[in-house]
Amino acid sequence: MLMSRLFGRTLREDPTGATTASHGLMLRAGMIHQLGAGIYSHLPLAFRAMDRIESIVAEEMDRVDGQQVALPVVHPADVWKQSGRWHSVGPEMARFTDREGHDMVLAMTHEEVVADIARQHVHSYRDLPFMIYQIHTKFRDEPRSRAGLIRVREFVMKDAYSCHTSEADLAEFYERMKEAYVRIYRRCGLEALVVRSSTGMMGGSGAHEFMLVTPAGEDTILVCASCGEAANREVATCRAPDADGAKMADLEEVATPNQTTIEGVAGFLGVESRETLKAVFYTVDDKVVFVAIRGDLEVNEAKLQGVLGTAELMASTEAELRGAGLVPGYASPMGVEGLQVVADRSVAAARNLVGGANREGFHLRNVNLGRDFQAEVADIGLVRTGDACPDCGEPLHEARGIEMGNIFQLGTGYAEKLGATYLDQDGQQQALIMASYGIGIGRLFACVVERHHDEHGIVFPMSVSPYDVQIVQLGDKEEIETAAADLQAGLVAQGLAVLRDDRKESAGVKFNDADLLGTTMRATVSNRGLKNGEIEIKLRGDREATTVPVAAAAERIAALRTELLAAIDPERPLWDAAGEVAAGAADGEAEG
RNA sequence: CGGGGCGUGGCGCAGUCUGGUUAGCGCGCGUGCUUUGGGAGCACGAGGUCCGGGGUUCGAAUCCCCGCGCCCCGACCA
């Protein structure tokens, strides 16, 4: 490819609104073009990089016996109604009606479609297990897209689905997929931190996410550096606080005029916030739920959703509280009939807290769960840095991460709802046990750039570089052009993807553009070099260049590519992701 | 959905508060000459529904009203 013919233009300045390195660099390199909020076109360079990522993904999926398919982007709503997600999934699913007035759906995931296929193509345990995958476009009408390709509404995703006859078989395959995912990221030059995660709208029994640790991330993860426990904050747990052995003191009403916040009450009464009872209210199915937690802690709504068995948590309005017999700012579950009360473990462990008196302007001292009110006790606290690891008790560390992929154990839910069954060895009809696995290709690409760049531009790993080598020819002399074209032909003959900068631009412009685009290898053909019969070779990530005789250049560069690819060992960690969290890397500045 | 910001040649911005000629600047783009190892110089030139629609006014990029779009923070989220 000639640079003069390459579609897409480089920019000298970051366009407005680029807040992350990957977004700014992709725009400056002319790789992406925004059509609307969270909707991007991929121009040639991005397409090529993503194509290489897709090849890596496909190879690893094939390696664990996956079979590639193509599933529809537009679905009749029927299957979604059968699974229940037509109703349970919110406006992030795009819906429309076709000309006949039938409800239709733009695909955001494909569990239903796979279950539908399975119910017609899988009849016997002999057909199982299997895994099929596709690399295809998804649309999710996210409430808020951000940061270039990191969070978009339309995106290319590798989604895979496996079906099994037993939980044990699923668990075994799930581990194979986990390894395949880690290999994919390593082959793209990234080390993933595997964390436990929420099953979210997928449902099911367990899930993991693959995080790139970076301050540009939008998820918060908690990691134990000593035992390796790692979880998304949504599901993170910590050791329960030790029970306070103090004796229960008598209830005592105290006046707390105009003190409706934890800080206010604690300050007014001269106690610590951890000695108070925080009340939070959610309305579920038109009923107010009273949620109690120690005053210095926060409620984790994802965990609370699990306890309440609902996906819809709405903060209650003042009117709803009054309707339930509660006094906002001074609320107490004591003496309120028919109120569902959920208390965090911290409340069960504590003694003699300060809580509301359910009377305007008054609080109660020495409130104790069990004696003064009853509640369902659960772990609903938001875990923070320094909390004790649930496994080993050492302090947990907090960091930001980008979710590069996720895997879900779905169980039999989808198969049961859609009637995807098979006959087992005993002739009994059984529901398929399913799992699904996703990787956003564009986001993974963004992660590569996020992690591999410097102040001049992208520094592509060999495996992902849109072109293997960029030839920079300096000067417009005939022999330069000829030598550069010969080198290009030689490299192409060796099977390399070559970008040759044949433009009539100054050396500075060409070098800067080469740095910006990030092509892994650079070959400079210049008057200065040709005088000695040499061509200069430089890796984008290296400071120093080397020279080789013109005649040997193509072979040397091809060999270099082979070496660079061979150096990628998907079995070996690229860096210590957990240690990085413990070191606070993702709270401070970005990595190079 | 709540809060904030922005919308002016391809990109980055000024001008808007305080209405007043042909709407500027830098980069980029075209042509010519000179230049060619880290974002060259000179000259000439092209390129604009000032987001859209109403309104106020002798006169609107500028003031008012109603929309639309995009970005950021939060909520939410595979």
XYZ file of C-alpha atoms (C1' of nucleotides) in Angstrom:
670
model
C 0.000 0.000 0.000
C 1.191 3.462 -0.831
C 0.781 6.092 1.824
C -0.227 8.566 -0.861
C -3.197 6.319 -1.609
C -4.084 5.376 1.963
C -7.582 6.489 2.807
C -7.692 8.514 5.966
C -5.722 11.566 6.943
C -3.583 12.206 9.998
C -4.252 15.199 12.205
C -1.707 17.256 14.102
C -3.976 18.099 16.989
C -6.359 16.024 19.048
C -9.945 16.765 18.015
C -12.084 18.222 20.787
C -13.536 15.812 23.262
C -10.909 13.096 23.125
C -10.311 12.311 26.776
C -8.492 9.013 26.527
C -5.282 8.194 24.716
C -6.895 5.594 22.475
C -9.680 7.914 21.373
C -7.370 10.812 20.565
C -4.781 8.673 18.801
C -7.294 6.783 16.689
C -8.833 10.057 15.556
C -5.461 11.625 14.864
C -4.302 8.567 12.936
C -7.410 8.745 10.777
C -8.515 5.302 11.898
C -12.059 6.002 12.967
C -14.816 8.392 12.028
C -17.741 9.210 14.253
C -21.196 9.191 12.716
C -23.199 9.708 15.892
C -23.039 9.151 19.626
C -21.312 5.823 20.112
C -21.474 5.034 16.398
C -18.222 4.838 14.477
C -16.951 3.864 11.073
C -13.717 1.931 11.023
C -11.403 3.306 8.334
C -8.730 1.145 6.661
C -6.065 1.202 9.381
C -8.543 0.372 12.142
C -10.148 -2.252 9.958
C -6.804 -3.943 9.399
C -5.864 -3.907 13.076
C -9.274 -5.243 14.054
C -9.056 -7.844 11.330
C -5.847 -9.140 12.898
C -7.436 -9.148 16.330
C -10.384 -11.076 14.902
C -8.017 -13.641 13.405
C -6.343 -14.173 16.756
C -9.732 -14.528 18.431
C -10.955 -16.982 15.815
C -7.789 -19.067 16.080
C -8.149 -19.365 19.823
C -11.832 -20.184 19.579
C -11.089 -22.878 17.022
C -8.370 -24.167 19.328
C -11.010 -24.954 21.971
C -13.187 -26.656 19.371
C -15.364 -23.694 18.570
C -17.145 -23.543 15.220
C -17.705 -20.191 13.600
C -21.202 -19.255 12.476
C -23.138 -16.142 11.503
C -26.323 -15.370 13.392
C -28.993 -12.839 12.425
C -28.722 -9.203 13.427
C -32.491 -8.703 13.301
C -34.627 -11.023 15.407
C -38.359 -11.548 15.552
C -39.353 -10.645 19.109
C -40.870 -14.103 19.718
C -37.727 -15.716 21.091
C -37.110 -12.709 23.305
C -40.632 -12.949 24.605
C -40.101 -16.644 25.282
C -36.965 -16.002 27.323
C -38.623 -13.152 29.151
C -35.992 -10.647 28.149
C -38.391 -8.754 25.875
C -39.677 -7.353 29.166
C -36.728 -7.642 31.519
C -34.234 -5.857 29.291
C -34.724 -2.123 29.219
C -34.439 0.496 26.495
C -30.866 -0.540 25.690
C -32.448 -3.078 23.365
C -33.514 -1.432 20.125
C -36.965 -2.509 18.984
C -39.040 -1.801 15.931
C -41.862 -3.295 13.955
C -41.598 -4.683 10.473
C -44.058 -3.883 7.677
C -46.471 -6.494 8.942
C -46.469 -4.894 12.366
C -44.486 -7.682 13.998
C -42.250 -6.767 16.934
C -38.600 -7.008 15.976
C -35.340 -6.638 17.855
C -31.874 -5.458 16.869
C -29.513 -8.065 18.243
C -27.650 -7.098 21.396
C -26.717 -10.701 22.249
C -27.693 -14.130 20.962
C -28.575 -16.554 23.774
C -32.151 -16.816 22.512
C -31.106 -17.431 18.933
C -28.689 -20.167 19.958
C -31.332 -21.810 22.138
C -33.711 -21.631 19.208
C -31.167 -23.309 16.945
C -30.405 -25.931 19.565
C -34.005 -26.962 19.989
C -34.112 -27.967 16.358
C -30.612 -29.273 15.848
C -29.814 -30.950 19.150
C -31.800 -34.031 20.082
C -29.412 -36.342 21.849
C -26.611 -36.275 24.375
C -24.565 -37.510 21.420
C -24.890 -34.022 19.891
C -23.304 -32.486 22.967
C -21.296 -30.629 23.973
C -20.661 -28.001 21.317
C -19.528 -24.427 21.103
C -20.397 -22.048 18.306
C -19.205 -18.495 17.944
C -19.502 -15.536 15.644
C -17.766 -12.222 15.099
C -20.561 -9.873 14.309
C -22.227 -6.519 14.852
C -24.232 -5.777 17.976
C -26.329 -2.787 18.840
C -26.945 -1.725 22.409
C -28.576 1.605 23.007
C -26.343 2.519 25.924
C -27.474 5.449 27.994
C -24.046 6.933 27.605
C -21.289 6.116 25.178
C -17.826 7.431 25.929
C -14.113 7.456 25.190
C -14.036 6.561 21.505
C -14.232 2.824 20.911
C -14.144 1.941 24.614
C -17.871 2.300 25.076
C -20.060 2.481 22.008
C -23.569 1.598 20.975
C -22.821 -0.316 17.799
C -19.838 -2.617 17.933
C -18.306 -5.792 16.618
C -18.327 -8.570 19.151
C -17.036 -12.085 19.275
C -19.793 -13.932 21.065
C -19.642 -17.638 21.786
C -22.181 -20.074 23.169
C -21.628 -23.524 24.536
C -24.141 -26.210 25.462
C -23.527 -29.097 27.845
C -25.124 -32.107 29.465
C -23.803 -31.491 32.975
C -22.602 -28.730 35.223
C -19.288 -30.538 35.497
C -18.836 -30.565 31.738
C -19.731 -26.900 31.562
C -17.329 -26.068 34.376
C -14.518 -27.856 32.596
C -15.189 -26.098 29.322
C -15.609 -22.793 31.125
C -12.049 -23.145 32.384
C -10.814 -23.881 28.879
C -12.525 -20.731 27.639
C -10.995 -18.734 30.459
C -7.567 -19.902 29.333
C -8.397 -19.202 25.699
C -9.377 -15.653 26.627
C -6.174 -15.036 28.524
C -4.242 -16.341 25.504
C -6.131 -13.977 23.197
C -5.252 -10.944 25.286
C -1.616 -11.959 25.568
C -1.370 -12.450 21.838
C -2.684 -8.893 21.515
C -0.035 -7.672 23.933
C -2.284 -7.340 26.948
C -2.394 -9.015 30.324
C -5.906 -9.519 31.639
C -6.869 -9.613 35.268
C -9.632 -12.186 35.672
C -12.232 -11.058 38.188
C -15.493 -12.459 39.477
C -18.385 -10.455 38.130
C -22.090 -9.923 38.145
C -24.299 -11.984 35.861
C -26.368 -8.881 35.111
C -29.024 -9.263 32.471
C -27.619 -12.647 31.445
C -28.746 -14.394 34.582
C -27.085 -17.646 35.551
C -24.856 -18.911 38.272
C -21.437 -17.380 37.820
C -19.462 -15.044 35.662
C -16.021 -13.602 35.165
C -14.686 -10.507 33.488
C -11.278 -9.930 31.928
C -9.997 -6.550 32.967
C -7.283 -4.336 31.598
C -6.049 -2.450 34.630
C -5.911 1.223 33.676
C -7.076 4.521 35.123
C -9.030 5.018 31.898
C -11.262 2.123 32.969
C -14.837 2.576 34.044
C -15.189 -0.437 36.297
C -13.854 -0.650 39.812
C -12.167 -3.866 40.816
C -10.932 -5.137 44.169
C -7.911 -7.359 44.318
C -6.091 -9.210 47.053
C -2.374 -9.145 46.295
C -1.596 -11.961 48.674
C -4.076 -14.671 47.660
C -5.186 -13.486 44.219
C -8.882 -13.020 44.976
C -10.221 -10.480 42.493
C -13.710 -9.210 41.875
C -15.663 -6.480 40.226
C -16.893 -4.107 42.886
C -20.461 -5.085 41.965
C -19.951 -8.508 43.529
C -16.903 -7.922 45.733
C -17.149 -9.176 49.288
C -15.041 -8.728 52.367
C -14.885 -10.356 55.781
C -17.816 -9.549 58.004
C -17.005 -7.114 60.786
C -16.366 -8.719 64.188
C -19.357 -8.750 66.469
C -19.310 -6.016 69.065
C -19.405 -7.704 72.478
C -20.840 -4.688 74.279
C -24.012 -5.024 76.303
C -27.173 -3.665 74.818
C -28.005 -0.411 76.518
C -31.481 0.972 76.955
C -33.101 2.889 74.131
C -32.942 6.608 74.649
C -34.654 9.237 72.535
C -32.611 12.365 71.864
C -33.548 15.594 70.140
C -31.622 16.133 66.888
C -33.266 19.165 65.312
C -32.583 19.584 61.593
C -30.062 16.730 61.557
C -31.136 14.508 58.705
C -27.772 13.240 57.461
C -25.321 10.770 58.978
C -22.610 13.429 59.229
C -25.053 15.854 60.782
C -26.363 13.463 63.402
C -22.942 12.060 64.245
C -21.466 15.534 64.587
C -24.413 16.796 66.630
C -24.280 13.886 69.073
C -20.491 13.643 69.093
C -20.279 10.055 67.857
C -18.456 8.463 64.907
C -20.436 7.792 61.751
C -19.668 4.082 62.279
C -21.748 4.283 65.438
C -24.864 5.240 63.504
C -27.428 3.338 61.492
C -27.855 4.510 57.912
C -31.259 3.988 56.348
C -31.609 3.768 52.549
C -34.876 3.194 50.736
C -35.756 1.496 47.518
C -39.115 0.955 45.977
C -39.613 -2.479 44.454
C -42.967 -3.392 42.926
C -44.501 -0.281 44.501
C -43.388 -1.328 47.991
C -40.769 0.478 50.022
C -37.858 -1.639 51.234
C -36.003 -0.372 54.298
C -32.284 -1.020 53.891
C -30.103 -0.578 56.952
C -26.322 -0.337 56.954
C -23.706 1.032 59.302
C -23.398 4.791 58.917
C -19.865 4.814 57.505
C -20.624 2.250 54.782
C -22.352 2.378 51.407
C -24.948 0.053 49.952
C -23.896 -2.007 46.931
C -27.011 -1.900 44.800
C -25.958 -4.841 42.630
C -25.670 -7.053 45.691
C -28.925 -5.716 47.069
C -30.627 -6.558 43.793
C -29.496 -10.127 44.257
C -30.878 -10.247 47.781
C -34.193 -8.759 46.700
C -34.341 -10.858 43.539
C -35.047 -7.903 41.301
C -33.310 -6.058 38.506
C -35.258 -2.876 39.132
C -34.188 -0.766 42.064
C -35.690 2.690 42.297
C -34.749 5.096 45.071
C -37.944 5.785 46.984
C -39.482 9.231 46.864
C -40.366 11.181 49.992
C -44.044 10.632 49.282
C -43.491 6.870 49.120
C -41.680 6.959 52.467
C -44.479 8.869 54.139
C -46.952 6.499 52.557
C -45.115 3.610 54.204
C -45.278 5.322 57.569
C -41.684 6.549 57.609
C -40.393 10.003 58.492
C -37.729 11.052 55.960
C -34.482 12.009 57.646
C -35.517 10.334 60.889
C -36.749 7.008 59.594
C -36.759 3.887 61.713
C -38.138 0.427 61.048
C -39.349 0.200 64.615
C -43.056 -0.028 64.992
C -43.772 0.081 61.264
C -46.115 -2.688 60.142
C -45.581 -4.763 57.026
C -42.270 -3.182 56.064
C -39.582 -5.294 54.402
C -36.307 -4.616 56.179
C -32.883 -5.716 54.910
C -29.870 -5.129 57.126
C -26.230 -5.348 56.201
C -23.958 -7.644 58.221
C -22.383 -4.538 59.680
C -25.629 -3.726 61.455
C -25.932 -7.221 62.874
C -22.396 -7.020 64.243
C -22.751 -3.608 65.808
C -24.227 -2.645 69.153
C -25.963 0.450 70.399
C -26.217 2.452 67.201
C -27.790 5.841 66.747
C -30.809 5.547 64.472
C -33.909 7.480 63.541
C -36.824 7.707 65.940
C -39.382 7.922 63.167
C -40.330 11.247 64.657
C -39.399 14.610 63.162
C -36.351 16.030 64.949
C -35.503 12.984 67.067
C -33.124 10.045 66.954
C -32.681 7.019 69.198
C -29.513 5.951 70.942
C -28.703 2.284 71.532
C -30.639 0.789 68.665
C -29.933 -2.940 68.322
C -30.950 -5.311 65.579
C -32.824 -8.282 66.966
C -33.962 -6.581 70.126
C -35.458 -3.421 68.628
C -36.287 -4.486 65.095
C -36.087 -7.550 62.904
C -34.494 -7.722 59.490
C -33.188 -10.069 56.876
C -29.423 -9.898 57.329
C -27.292 -9.997 54.204
C -23.993 -8.826 52.772
C -24.964 -5.696 50.871
C -22.012 -3.446 51.614
C -19.835 -1.770 49.025
C -16.284 -3.036 49.475
C -13.518 -0.462 49.722
C -9.729 -0.353 49.636
C -8.383 -1.727 52.868
C -11.317 -4.016 53.647
C -10.280 -7.543 54.569
C -10.069 -10.129 51.774
C -12.856 -12.685 52.221
C -10.421 -15.542 51.611
C -7.272 -14.610 53.502
C -8.056 -11.482 55.461
C -5.323 -9.346 53.952
C -6.319 -5.849 52.834
C -7.963 -5.541 49.409
C -6.735 -3.057 46.822
C -8.939 -1.054 44.517
C -8.275 -0.076 40.900
C -9.995 0.885 37.689
C -10.279 -1.478 34.766
C -11.695 -1.808 31.269
C -13.762 -4.928 30.722
C -12.123 -6.624 27.722
C -14.400 -9.631 27.817
C -16.701 -11.687 29.959
C -17.920 -15.219 30.384
C -21.162 -16.449 31.909
C -22.382 -19.777 33.231
C -26.016 -19.566 32.293
C -27.385 -22.862 33.550
C -30.612 -24.221 32.124
C -32.680 -21.017 32.251
C -32.682 -20.235 28.553
C -33.100 -23.834 27.477
C -36.046 -24.304 29.786
C -37.789 -21.157 28.673
C -37.248 -21.876 24.991
C -37.699 -25.629 25.225
C -34.206 -26.617 24.127
C -33.938 -30.183 25.330
C -32.192 -33.442 24.501
C -32.549 -37.078 25.482
C -29.911 -38.355 27.896
C -28.482 -41.891 28.033
C -31.506 -43.015 30.013
C -33.938 -41.622 27.465
C -34.906 -38.813 29.788
C -35.618 -35.360 28.416
C -33.193 -32.779 29.816
C -32.696 -29.055 29.365
C -29.430 -27.927 27.840
C -26.925 -26.309 30.145
C -25.609 -23.191 28.487
C -22.827 -20.675 28.804
C -21.975 -17.571 26.813
C -18.734 -15.722 26.250
C -18.102 -12.254 24.813
C -15.233 -10.109 23.610
C -15.762 -6.648 22.123
C -13.317 -6.417 19.221
C -13.336 -2.624 19.009
C -12.916 -2.262 22.719
C -10.057 -4.736 22.697
C -8.464 -2.683 19.922
C -8.906 0.441 22.047
C -7.291 -1.385 24.953
C -4.278 -2.248 22.803
C -3.828 1.429 21.979
C -4.553 2.465 25.551
C -1.739 0.285 26.746
C 0.690 0.588 23.842
C 1.425 4.193 23.009
C 3.870 6.957 23.833
C 3.841 10.729 23.455
C 4.325 10.397 19.680
C 1.627 7.890 18.892
C 0.631 4.254 18.877
C 3.228 1.501 19.417
C 1.564 -1.567 17.927
C 2.533 -5.063 19.009
C 3.577 -7.050 15.941
C 0.470 -9.207 16.159
C -1.957 -6.313 15.801
C -0.068 -3.793 13.654
C -2.226 -2.823 10.632
C 0.853 -3.167 8.450
C 3.908 -5.196 9.344
C 6.342 -2.592 8.128
C 6.258 1.012 7.061
C 8.824 2.081 4.480
C 9.805 5.707 4.822
C 11.520 7.003 1.727
C 13.252 10.352 2.033
C 13.854 12.645 -0.884
C 12.429 12.494 -4.389
C 15.458 11.151 -6.213
C 14.763 8.433 -8.737
C 17.072 5.896 -7.055
C 15.363 6.388 -3.702
C 11.972 5.690 -5.212
C 13.336 2.657 -7.029
C 15.091 1.245 -3.979
C 12.004 1.766 -1.817
C 9.728 0.154 -4.387
C 12.140 -2.780 -4.710
C 12.182 -3.222 -0.961
C 8.401 -3.111 -0.897
C 8.190 -5.751 -3.617
C 10.693 -7.919 -1.769
C 8.744 -7.696 1.457
C 5.430 -8.388 -0.215
C 7.023 -11.436 -1.837
C 7.896 -12.607 1.692
C 4.259 -12.287 2.650
C 4.478 -9.057 4.640
C 1.901 -6.286 4.686
C 3.733 -3.142 3.645
C 2.872 0.528 3.830
C 5.257 2.719 1.841
C 5.349 6.446 2.449
C 5.886 7.709 -1.080
C 4.521 11.184 -0.382
C 6.451 14.292 -1.224
C 6.662 15.382 2.372
C 9.554 16.390 4.572
C 11.361 13.794 6.635
C 9.843 15.225 9.793
C 6.302 14.802 8.551
C 6.929 11.228 7.479
C 8.641 10.169 10.698
C 5.969 11.798 12.797
C 3.188 10.159 10.848
C 4.955 6.804 11.094
C 5.202 7.235 14.865
C 1.551 8.241 15.065
C 0.305 5.247 13.066
C 2.438 2.953 15.181
C 3.485 0.370 12.585
C 5.697 -2.070 14.451
C 8.637 -2.002 12.041
C 10.014 0.935 10.100
C 12.426 0.817 7.185
C 14.012 4.077 6.083
C 15.312 4.390 2.536
C 17.368 7.535 2.130
C 20.180 9.084 0.222
C 22.358 8.864 3.291
C 21.777 5.128 3.635
C 21.990 4.241 -0.023
C 25.383 5.920 -0.252
C 26.623 3.092 1.959
C 24.353 0.591 0.307
C 22.253 0.378 3.456
C 18.686 0.558 4.645
C 17.801 1.520 8.191
C 15.520 -0.655 10.284
C 13.884 0.530 13.487
C 11.239 -0.922 15.734
C 8.583 1.540 16.788
C 9.156 0.709 20.418
C 12.957 1.008 20.256
C 15.099 4.105 20.501
C 17.914 2.925 18.277
C 17.893 1.866 14.666
C 20.099 -0.677 12.905
C 21.272 -0.796 9.328
C 21.404 -3.658 6.857
C 22.738 -3.950 3.328
C 20.076 -3.175 0.747
C 20.168 -6.660 -0.704
C 19.551 -8.279 2.677
C 16.897 -5.875 3.915
C 13.730 -7.690 2.879
C 14.908 -10.983 4.268
C 16.102 -9.383 7.496
C 12.790 -7.590 8.054
C 10.789 -10.726 7.331
C 12.960 -12.621 9.801
C 12.471 -9.878 12.356
C 8.728 -10.203 12.014
C 8.963 -13.937 12.555
C 11.107 -13.349 15.646
C 8.695 -10.800 17.066
C 5.716 -13.080 16.564
C 7.588 -16.049 17.976
C 8.432 -14.024 21.070
C 4.753 -13.864 21.912
C 4.101 -16.723 24.294
C 0.425 -16.901 25.194
C 1.262 -19.150 28.135
C 3.466 -16.579 29.827
C 2.145 -13.527 31.681
C 3.183 -10.204 30.167
C 3.092 -8.464 33.488
C 1.725 -8.887 36.993
C -1.788 -7.481 36.709
C -2.697 -8.100 40.325
C 0.578 -6.641 41.526
C -0.129 -3.610 39.407
C -3.363 -3.064 41.291
C -1.635 -3.472 44.632
C 0.980 -0.946 43.539
C -1.771 1.539 42.804
C -0.880 1.754 39.135
C -4.405 2.337 37.980
C -5.040 5.106 40.459
C -2.191 7.205 39.178
C -0.777 7.765 35.749
C -1.142 5.511 32.736
C 1.392 2.916 31.762
C 3.463 3.286 28.608
C -32.741 10.383 33.369
C -30.115 14.548 36.646
C -26.000 18.214 36.351
C -22.472 20.939 33.299
C -20.338 22.408 28.561
C -20.045 23.016 23.383
C -21.992 23.741 18.168
C -18.424 29.426 13.407
C -14.455 26.369 6.031
C -11.557 19.389 6.786
C -9.192 20.060 12.167
C -8.169 23.426 16.400
C -10.005 28.111 17.860
C -11.254 33.842 18.167
C -15.453 36.914 17.500
C -21.147 36.367 21.065
C -21.241 39.342 27.266
C -21.648 45.191 24.954
C -26.014 43.669 17.622
C -23.177 47.556 12.990
C -18.837 47.087 6.645
C -16.604 42.155 2.365
C -16.872 36.722 9.535
C -11.067 36.404 11.288
C -6.508 33.406 12.966
C -3.362 28.832 13.083
C -3.039 24.032 10.918
C -4.576 21.415 6.758
C -5.952 21.777 1.233
C -4.619 23.535 -4.324
C -0.827 25.847 -7.787
C 4.300 27.553 -8.622
C 9.401 28.045 -7.138
C 13.066 26.825 -3.482
C 13.781 22.889 0.237
C 14.265 17.160 2.024
C 16.969 12.591 8.431
C 12.232 14.571 12.986
C 5.784 18.392 11.869
C 10.396 23.621 5.887
C 10.184 28.826 3.292
C 8.033 32.390 -0.026
C 4.032 33.755 -3.270
C -0.767 33.245 -5.081
C -5.412 30.741 -4.316
C -9.856 27.679 -3.136
C -13.055 26.612 0.653
C -18.544 29.244 5.216
C -26.711 27.252 5.216
C -21.873 30.953 11.682
C -26.411 23.523 14.020
C -31.925 24.224 12.443
C -36.626 26.958 12.780
C -39.219 31.057 14.500
C -39.014 36.044 16.721
C -37.058 41.193 18.123
C -34.532 45.055 15.161
C -33.188 49.698 10.072
C -29.565 45.692 10.819
C -28.506 39.156 14.155
C -22.848 34.482 14.379
C -24.079 38.048 18.469
C -30.416 39.312 21.830
C -35.208 36.143 22.863
C -38.155 31.471 22.189
C -38.477 26.378 20.443
C -35.945 22.341 18.574
C -31.612 19.179 17.032
C -26.752 17.299 17.662
C -22.241 16.201 20.262
C -18.997 15.979 24.639
C -18.011 15.579 29.978
C -19.575 14.146 35.242
C -23.180 11.188 37.679
C -27.226 7.538 37.440
C -27.428 3.178 34.535
C -25.065 -0.730 32.002
C -23.032 -7.212 28.616
